[in-house]
CSV table of C-alpha atoms in Angstrom, one decimal:
chain,number,residue,atom,x,y,z
A,1,MET,CA,17.6,19.6,-12.0
A,2,ILE,CA,14.7,20.8,-9.8
A,3,ILE,CA,12.8,18.3,-7.7
A,4,ALA,CA,9.4,19.5,-6.6
A,5,ILE,CA,7.4,18.2,-3.6
A,6,PRO,CA,3.8,19.5,-3.9
A,7,LYS,CA,1.2,19.3,-1.1
A,8,GLU,CA,-1.1,16.2,-1.4
A,9,ARG,CA,-4.6,17.2,-2.3
A,10,ARG,CA,-6.6,13.9,-2.4
A,11,PRO,CA,-9.1,13.7,0.5
A,12,GLY,CA,-7.7,11.8,3.4
A,13,GLU,CA,-4.1,11.9,2.2
A,14,ARG,CA,-1.9,13.1,5.0
A,15,ARG,CA,1.5,11.8,3.8
A,16,VAL,CA,4.2,13.7,2.0
A,17,ALA,CA,6.7,12.6,-0.5
A,18,ALA,CA,9.8,14.0,1.2
A,19,THR,CA,11.3,14.6,4.6
A,20,PRO,CA,14.1,17.0,5.7
A,21,ASP,CA,16.4,14.0,5.6
A,22,THR,CA,15.6,13.0,2.0
A,23,VAL,CA,15.8,16.7,0.9
A,24,LYS,CA,19.4,16.7,2.2
A,25,LYS,CA,20.1,13.5,0.2
A,26,PHE,CA,18.8,15.0,-3.0
A,27,ILE,CA,20.8,18.1,-2.5
A,28,GLY,CA,23.8,15.9,-1.9
A,29,LEU,CA,23.1,14.4,-5.3
A,30,GLY,CA,23.4,17.8,-6.9
A,31,GLN,CA,19.7,18.6,-7.2
A,32,SER,CA,17.6,21.6,-6.1
A,33,VAL,CA,14.5,20.9,-4.1
A,34,VAL,CA,11.3,23.0,-4.0
A,35,VAL,CA,8.6,22.2,-1.4
A,36,GLU,CA,5.2,23.6,-1.6
A,37,SER,CA,4.2,25.5,1.6
A,38,GLY,CA,2.2,23.2,3.9
A,39,ALA,CA,3.2,20.0,2.2
A,40,GLY,CA,4.4,18.5,5.5
A,41,GLU,CA,1.4,19.6,7.7
A,42,GLY,CA,-0.1,16.1,7.8
A,43,THR,CA,3.2,14.7,9.1
A,44,SER,CA,4.0,17.5,11.5
A,45,ILE,CA,6.9,18.8,9.4
A,46,PRO,CA,6.7,22.6,9.2
A,47,ASP,CA,8.0,24.6,6.3
A,48,ASP,CA,11.1,25.8,8.2
A,49,HIS,CA,12.3,22.3,8.8
A,50,PHE,CA,12.3,21.7,5.0
A,51,ALA,CA,14.0,25.1,4.5
A,52,ALA,CA,16.7,24.3,7.1
A,53,ALA,CA,17.4,21.1,5.1
A,54,GLY,CA,18.1,23.3,2.0
A,55,ALA,CA,14.8,23.3,0.2
A,56,THR,CA,13.1,26.4,-1.3
A,57,ILE,CA,9.6,26.9,-0.1
A,58,ALA,CA,7.1,27.7,-2.8
A,59,PRO,CA,3.9,29.6,-1.9
A,60,ASP,CA,1.6,27.3,-3.9
A,61,ALA,CA,1.5,24.3,-6.3
A,62,ALA,CA,1.9,26.4,-9.4
A,63,ALA,CA,5.1,28.0,-8.2
A,64,ALA,CA,6.4,24.7,-7.0
A,65,LEU,CA,5.7,22.8,-10.3
A,66,LYS,CA,6.3,25.4,-13.0
A,67,ASP,CA,10.0,24.8,-13.5
A,68,ALA,CA,10.3,21.3,-11.9
A,69,ASP,CA,12.1,18.6,-13.8
A,70,ILE,CA,11.0,15.9,-11.4
A,71,VAL,CA,7.8,15.8,-9.4
A,72,LEU,CA,7.5,13.5,-6.4
A,73,LYS,CA,4.1,12.7,-5.0
A,74,VAL,CA,2.4,10.1,-2.8
A,75,ALA,CA,-1.0,9.8,-4.4
A,76,ARG,CA,-1.8,10.0,-8.1
A,77,PRO,CA,-2.6,13.5,-9.4
A,78,MET,CA,-6.2,14.7,-9.2
A,79,THR,CA,-8.0,15.3,-12.5
A,80,ALA,CA,-10.1,18.1,-13.9
A,81,ALA,CA,-13.1,15.8,-13.6
A,82,GLU,CA,-12.4,15.5,-9.8
A,83,GLY,CA,-12.4,19.3,-9.5
A,84,LEU,CA,-8.6,20.0,-9.8
A,85,ASP,CA,-6.1,19.3,-12.6
A,86,GLU,CA,-2.8,18.6,-10.9
A,87,ILE,CA,-1.1,17.8,-14.2
A,88,ALA,CA,-1.7,21.1,-15.9
A,89,PRO,CA,0.9,23.1,-13.9
A,90,MET,CA,3.6,20.6,-14.8
A,91,LYS,CA,5.9,21.5,-17.7
A,92,LYS,CA,6.1,19.3,-20.7
A,93,GLY,CA,9.0,16.8,-20.3
A,94,ALA,CA,8.7,16.7,-16.5
A,95,THR,CA,9.1,13.4,-14.8
A,96,LEU,CA,6.3,12.3,-12.4
A,97,ILE,CA,7.1,9.7,-9.8
A,98,CYS,CA,4.4,8.4,-7.4
A,99,ASN,CA,1.7,5.8,-6.8
A,100,LEU,CA,-0.4,6.0,-9.9
A,101,ALA,CA,-2.7,2.9,-9.9
A,102,PRO,CA,-2.2,2.7,-13.6
A,103,LEU,CA,-4.1,-0.6,-14.2
A,104,GLN,CA,-7.2,1.0,-12.6
A,105,ASN,CA,-6.7,4.4,-14.2
A,106,LYS,CA,-5.7,3.7,-17.8
A,107,GLU,CA,-7.3,6.9,-19.1
A,108,GLN,CA,-5.2,9.0,-16.8
A,109,VAL,CA,-2.1,7.3,-18.0
A,110,GLN,CA,-3.0,8.3,-21.6
A,111,SER,CA,-3.4,11.9,-20.3
A,112,PHE,CA,0.2,11.8,-18.9
A,113,ALA,CA,1.4,10.8,-22.4
A,114,ALA,CA,-0.7,13.6,-24.0
A,115,ALA,CA,0.8,16.2,-21.6
A,116,GLY,CA,4.4,15.0,-22.4
A,117,ILE,CA,4.9,13.8,-18.8
A,118,GLN,CA,7.3,10.9,-18.2
A,119,ALA,CA,5.5,8.9,-15.5
A,120,PHE,CA,6.8,6.2,-13.2
A,121,ALA,CA,4.4,4.1,-11.1
A,122,MET,CA,6.0,3.3,-7.8
A,123,GLU,CA,3.6,0.4,-7.0
A,124,LEU,CA,4.9,-1.5,-10.0
A,125,ILE,CA,8.4,-1.8,-8.6
A,126,PRO,CA,9.4,-5.4,-9.4
A,127,ARG,CA,10.0,-7.7,-6.5
A,128,ILE,CA,13.7,-8.3,-7.1
A,129,SER,CA,16.6,-8.2,-4.5
A,130,ARG,CA,18.1,-4.8,-5.6
A,131,ALA,CA,14.6,-3.2,-5.6
A,132,GLN,CA,13.7,-4.1,-2.1
A,133,SER,CA,14.6,-0.7,-0.7
A,134,MET,CA,12.4,0.9,-3.3
A,135,ASP,CA,9.3,-1.3,-2.7
A,136,VAL,CA,6.6,1.2,-1.6
A,137,LEU,CA,3.9,-1.5,-1.4
A,138,SER,CA,5.9,-3.4,1.2
A,139,SER,CA,6.9,-0.3,3.3
A,140,GLN,CA,3.3,0.9,3.4
A,141,ALA,CA,1.6,-2.5,3.8
A,142,ASN,CA,3.9,-3.1,6.8
A,143,LEU,CA,2.4,-0.1,8.6
A,144,ALA,CA,-1.1,-0.9,7.4
A,145,GLY,CA,-0.9,-4.4,8.9
A,146,TYR,CA,0.2,-2.9,12.2
A,147,LYS,CA,-2.5,-0.2,12.2
A,148,ALA,CA,-5.2,-2.8,11.3
A,149,VAL,CA,-4.7,-4.6,14.5
A,150,LEU,CA,-4.8,-1.4,16.5
A,151,ASP,CA,-8.1,-0.5,14.7
A,152,ALA,CA,-9.4,-3.9,15.7
A,153,THR,CA,-8.6,-3.2,19.3
A,154,GLN,CA,-10.4,0.1,19.2
A,155,HIS,CA,-13.7,-1.5,18.0
A,156,PHE,CA,-13.4,-4.8,19.9
A,157,GLY,CA,-15.2,-4.6,23.3
A,158,ARG,CA,-12.7,-7.0,25.0
A,159,ALA,CA,-9.0,-7.2,25.8
A,160,PHE,CA,-6.6,-9.1,23.6
A,161,PRO,CA,-4.3,-10.8,26.1
A,162,MET,CA,-5.2,-13.4,28.7
A,163,MET,CA,-5.5,-11.8,32.1
A,164,MET,CA,-5.7,-13.7,35.4
A,165,THR,CA,-7.2,-11.6,38.1
A,166,ALA,CA,-8.7,-12.2,41.6
A,167,ALA,CA,-12.1,-11.7,40.0
A,168,GLY,CA,-11.5,-14.3,37.3
A,169,THR,CA,-9.7,-15.0,34.1
A,170,VAL,CA,-10.1,-13.1,30.9
A,171,ALA,CA,-9.6,-15.4,27.9
A,172,PRO,CA,-7.4,-14.2,25.1
A,173,ALA,CA,-8.9,-12.9,21.9
A,174,LYS,CA,-8.8,-15.1,18.8
A,175,VAL,CA,-7.6,-13.3,15.7
A,176,PHE,CA,-7.7,-14.7,12.2
A,177,ILE,CA,-5.4,-13.1,9.6
A,178,MET,CA,-6.5,-13.7,6.0
A,179,GLY,CA,-3.8,-13.1,3.5
A,180,VAL,CA,-0.2,-13.5,4.6
A,181,GLY,CA,1.6,-10.9,2.6
A,182,VAL,CA,3.6,-8.1,4.1
A,183,ALA,CA,0.5,-6.6,5.8
A,184,GLY,CA,-0.7,-10.0,7.0
A,185,LEU,CA,2.7,-10.9,8.5
A,186,GLN,CA,2.9,-7.6,10.4
A,187,ALA,CA,-0.7,-8.1,11.6
A,188,ILE,CA,0.2,-11.5,12.9
A,189,ALA,CA,3.3,-10.1,14.8
A,190,THR,CA,1.3,-7.2,16.2
A,191,ALA,CA,-1.6,-9.4,17.4
A,192,LYS,CA,0.8,-11.8,19.0
A,193,ARG,CA,2.6,-9.0,20.8
A,194,LEU,CA,-0.8,-7.9,22.2
A,195,GLY,CA,-1.4,-11.4,23.5
A,196,ALA,CA,-4.0,-12.8,21.1
A,197,VAL,CA,-4.3,-16.4,19.9
A,198,VAL,CA,-3.6,-16.0,16.1
A,199,MET,CA,-4.6,-18.1,13.1
A,200,ALA,CA,-3.7,-17.3,9.5
A,201,THR,CA,-4.6,-18.4,6.0
A,202,ASP,CA,-3.4,-17.8,2.5
A,203,VAL,CA,-3.5,-19.6,-0.9
A,204,ARG,CA,0.3,-19.6,-1.1
A,205,ILE,CA,1.9,-22.6,0.6
A,206,ALA,CA,5.1,-20.6,0.7
A,207,THR,CA,3.6,-18.3,3.4
A,208,LYS,CA,2.9,-21.2,5.8
A,209,GLU,CA,6.4,-21.3,7.3
A,210,GLN,CA,6.5,-17.5,7.6
A,211,ALA,CA,3.2,-17.3,9.5
A,212,GLU,CA,4.1,-20.1,11.8
A,213,SER,CA,7.5,-18.5,12.6
A,214,LEU,CA,5.5,-15.6,14.0
A,215,GLY,CA,3.4,-17.8,16.2
A,216,ALA,CA,0.3,-18.2,14.1
A,217,LYS,CA,-1.5,-21.5,13.4
A,218,PHE,CA,-1.9,-21.9,9.6
A,219,VAL,CA,-5.1,-22.9,7.9
A,220,MET,CA,-5.3,-23.7,4.2
A,221,VAL,CA,-6.2,-26.3,1.5
A,222,ASP,CA,-2.9,-27.9,0.6
A,223,ASP,CA,-3.1,-29.3,-2.9
A,224,GLU,CA,-1.3,-29.0,-6.3
A,225,GLU,CA,-2.9,-25.7,-7.1
A,226,SER,CA,-1.8,-24.1,-3.8
A,227,ARG,CA,1.8,-25.0,-4.5
A,228,SER,CA,1.8,-22.9,-7.6
A,229,ALA,CA,-0.4,-20.1,-6.3
A,230,GLN,CA,2.4,-17.5,-6.2
A,231,THR,CA,3.6,-15.4,-9.1
A,232,SER,CA,7.3,-14.9,-9.8
A,233,GLY,CA,6.9,-11.5,-8.2
A,234,GLY,CA,5.6,-13.0,-4.9
A,235,TYR,CA,1.9,-12.1,-5.4
A,236,ALA,CA,-1.1,-14.4,-5.1
A,237,LYS,CA,-2.6,-15.7,-8.3
A,238,GLU,CA,-6.3,-15.8,-9.1
A,239,MET,CA,-7.4,-19.3,-8.0
A,240,SER,CA,-9.8,-21.7,-9.7
A,241,ASP,CA,-13.4,-21.8,-8.7
A,242,ALA,CA,-12.9,-25.4,-7.4
A,243,TYR,CA,-10.0,-24.3,-5.1
A,244,LYS,CA,-12.0,-21.3,-3.9
A,245,ALA,CA,-14.9,-23.6,-2.9
A,246,LYS,CA,-12.6,-25.9,-0.9
A,247,GLN,CA,-10.8,-23.0,0.8
A,248,ALA,CA,-14.1,-21.3,1.6
A,249,ALA,CA,-15.4,-24.4,3.2
A,250,LEU,CA,-12.3,-24.6,5.4
A,251,VAL,CA,-12.5,-20.9,6.3
A,252,ALA,CA,-16.2,-21.3,7.1
A,253,GLU,CA,-15.3,-23.8,9.8
A,254,THR,CA,-12.8,-21.4,11.3
A,255,VAL,CA,-14.7,-18.1,11.2
A,256,PRO,CA,-17.3,-18.8,13.9
A,257,LYS,CA,-14.6,-19.4,16.4
A,258,MET,CA,-12.8,-16.0,15.8
A,259,ASP,CA,-13.3,-12.7,17.6
A,260,VAL,CA,-11.3,-10.6,15.1
A,261,ILE,CA,-10.7,-11.1,11.4
A,262,ILE,CA,-8.3,-9.0,9.5
A,263,THR,CA,-8.4,-9.4,5.7
A,264,THR,CA,-5.5,-8.3,3.5
A,265,ALA,CA,-5.8,-10.2,0.2
A,266,LEU,CA,-5.1,-8.3,-3.0
A,267,ILE,CA,-4.5,-9.4,-6.6
A,268,PRO,CA,-2.6,-6.7,-8.6
A,269,GLY,CA,-4.9,-5.2,-11.3
A,270,ARG,CA,-7.9,-7.2,-10.2
A,271,PRO,CA,-10.8,-6.7,-7.7
A,272,ALA,CA,-10.1,-8.0,-4.3
A,273,PRO,CA,-11.2,-11.6,-3.8
A,274,VAL,CA,-14.1,-12.3,-1.5
A,275,LEU,CA,-12.9,-14.1,1.6
A,276,VAL,CA,-15.6,-13.5,4.2
A,277,THR,CA,-19.0,-13.9,2.7
A,278,GLU,CA,-22.2,-12.6,4.2
A,279,ALA,CA,-23.2,-16.1,5.2
A,280,MET,CA,-19.9,-16.4,7.2
A,281,VAL,CA,-20.5,-13.0,8.9
A,282,LYS,CA,-23.9,-14.4,10.1
A,283,THR,CA,-22.0,-17.2,11.9
A,284,MET,CA,-19.7,-14.9,13.9
A,285,LYS,CA,-20.2,-14.1,17.5
A,286,PRO,CA,-21.9,-10.8,18.4
A,287,GLY,CA,-19.3,-8.1,19.1
A,288,SER,CA,-16.8,-9.6,16.7
A,289,VAL,CA,-14.8,-7.3,14.4
A,290,ILE,CA,-13.7,-7.6,10.8
A,291,VAL,CA,-11.0,-5.2,9.5
A,292,ASP,CA,-11.0,-5.2,5.7
A,293,LEU,CA,-7.7,-3.8,4.3
A,294,ALA,CA,-8.8,-4.5,0.8
A,295,VAL,CA,-11.8,-2.2,0.8
A,296,GLU,CA,-10.3,0.2,-1.7
A,297,THR,CA,-10.4,-2.5,-4.4
A,298,GLY,CA,-13.9,-3.9,-3.6
A,299,GLY,CA,-13.2,-5.5,-0.3
A,300,ASN,CA,-12.5,-9.1,1.0
A,301,CYS,CA,-16.0,-8.9,2.7
A,302,PRO,CA,-19.0,-7.8,0.5
A,303,LEU,CA,-20.5,-6.0,3.5
A,304,SER,CA,-17.6,-3.6,4.1
A,305,ARG,CA,-18.0,0.0,3.0
A,306,PRO,CA,-15.2,2.4,2.0
A,307,ASP,CA,-14.2,4.6,4.9
A,308,GLN,CA,-17.0,3.4,7.1
A,309,VAL,CA,-17.4,1.2,10.2
A,310,VAL,CA,-20.7,-0.7,9.6
A,311,GLU,CA,-22.5,-3.2,11.8
A,312,ALA,CA,-24.1,-6.3,10.3
A,313,TYR,CA,-25.5,-9.3,12.2
A,314,GLY,CA,-23.9,-7.9,15.4
A,315,VAL,CA,-20.4,-7.8,13.8
A,316,LYS,CA,-18.5,-4.5,13.3
A,317,ILE,CA,-16.9,-4.3,9.8
A,318,VAL,CA,-14.1,-1.7,9.6
A,319,GLY,CA,-13.3,-0.4,6.1
A,320,TYR,CA,-10.9,2.5,6.5
A,321,LEU,CA,-9.4,3.9,3.3
A,322,ASN,CA,-5.7,4.7,2.9
A,323,VAL,CA,-4.6,3.1,6.2
A,324,PRO,CA,-0.9,4.0,5.9
A,325,SER,CA,-2.0,7.7,5.8
A,326,ARG,CA,-3.5,7.1,9.3
A,327,ILE,CA,0.0,6.6,10.5
A,328,ALA,CA,1.4,9.4,8.3
A,329,VAL,CA,4.6,10.3,10.0
A,330,ASP,CA,6.2,6.9,9.7
A,331,ALA,CA,4.5,6.1,6.4
A,332,SER,CA,5.9,9.3,4.9
A,333,ALA,CA,9.4,8.6,6.2
A,334,LEU,CA,9.5,5.2,4.7
A,335,TYR,CA,7.9,6.2,1.4
A,336,ALA,CA,10.3,9.2,1.0
A,337,ARG,CA,13.3,6.8,1.5
A,338,ASN,CA,11.8,4.5,-1.1
A,339,LEU,CA,11.8,7.5,-3.5
A,340,VAL,CA,15.4,8.4,-2.8
A,341,ASN,CA,16.4,4.8,-3.4
A,342,PHE,CA,14.5,4.6,-6.6
A,343,LEU,CA,15.7,8.0,-8.0
A,344,THR,CA,19.4,7.8,-7.0
A,345,PRO,CA,20.4,5.2,-9.6
A,346,LEU,CA,18.6,7.2,-12.3
A,347,ILE,CA,20.7,10.4,-11.7
A,348,ASP,CA,23.9,10.5,-13.7
A,349,LYS,CA,26.8,11.1,-11.3
A,350,GLU,CA,28.7,13.4,-13.7
A,351,THR,CA,25.9,15.4,-15.4
A,352,LYS,CA,23.5,15.3,-12.4
A,353,ALA,CA,20.7,14.8,-15.0
A,354,LEU,CA,18.3,11.8,-15.4
A,355,LYS,CA,19.8,8.9,-17.3
A,356,ILE,CA,17.1,6.4,-18.0
A,357,ASP,CA,18.1,2.9,-19.2
A,358,PRO,CA,15.1,1.4,-20.9
A,359,GLU,CA,16.6,-2.1,-20.6
A,360,ASP,CA,16.9,-1.9,-16.8
A,361,GLU,CA,14.4,-4.3,-15.1
A,362,ILE,CA,13.2,-1.7,-12.6
A,363,VAL,CA,12.7,1.0,-15.3
A,364,LYS,CA,10.8,-1.5,-17.5
A,365,GLY,CA,8.5,-2.4,-14.6
A,366,THR,CA,7.7,1.2,-13.6
A,367,LEU,CA,7.9,3.5,-16.6
A,368,LEU,CA,4.4,4.2,-18.0
A,369,THR,CA,4.9,7.0,-20.4
A,370,GLN,CA,7.8,8.5,-22.3
A,371,GLY,CA,8.1,10.8,-25.3
A,372,GLY,CA,4.4,11.3,-25.6
A,373,GLN,CA,3.7,7.6,-25.7
A,374,VAL,CA,2.4,4.9,-23.3
A,375,VAL,CA,5.3,2.5,-23.1
A,376,HIS,CA,4.4,0.1,-20.4
A,377,PRO,CA,3.7,-3.4,-21.9
A,378,GLN,CA,0.6,-3.9,-19.7
A,379,LEU,CA,-0.9,-0.6,-20.8
A,380,GLN,CA,-0.1,-0.4,-24.5
A,381,GLY,CA,-3.2,-0.5,-26.6
A,382,ALA,CA,-5.3,0.3,-23.5
């Protein structure tokens, strides 16, 4: 089979779906790899590094995709309505594997089926033990949590650690992490390493021990609802209005004391929950910083703006889009390994062709379209 790695074309996307190391792994599996010229520019991987690993370099996307059996991408393909149709050059029957945001882009999923594309959405990898090495949400969120803290330091006018000098003592920054998933845990660890005093909150009681193990003080409403606030896949559930009110009251007491707030709360397939209201922002100290990692799905703060740093009531609110792409070298390396780990079990060792088991839990969770039909249970009838 031929595996194609096209150049990413969505604005701001600097990552790439392969590295020279993963190219070698695919060739070791008996596959041919074609990389579009310039695909690695955003991650400082020149064409000759891919060529040295055994890939063929195609001059453009059309040449890379025309004979490809498998297409690996980072971001979902652009559409004709967006000015470029990235599906059109793919042959009927090709398999597309990337982040597709299918619950937010159901019409595009229908277009994959209409084009005869077999599409897998990497962000729907189930959170089970044998799929951990394929989990792109975790690998990318880990880096996003780290980068969020660095972004906060850039916009915060003070130092993070306590410093004792002959001229006086500099107090440590107080950092509040809201949402203790993968990104939140890495944000806690990074802020602690920089010397901040860290507090954290989440609706899932199961995250309390994890946050505290990294040195954060945990803040949450502990009741019966919070004890069942986590899905079987490890994600946060949508909470009741009554619980939200209690949690908001507790958070409102904490927010005015903080110098930096980093919000990471997401609910799969739903708009991001509001955690820091405009009223709360008004109570923050001038010069404080909010980094909203959920801005792409509406934001955890209603004042955040996509890909902007805005100032409101003396508070800087950072809403960078696609934060993993801002640390593209490591993000690409991890994502490319996720793809190798996902694709390897799907390649038959004898025939070297794809062998899809529709009953496999990972396939069930990620396969969107097959045989001209939408097959994912969450999207059928959409």
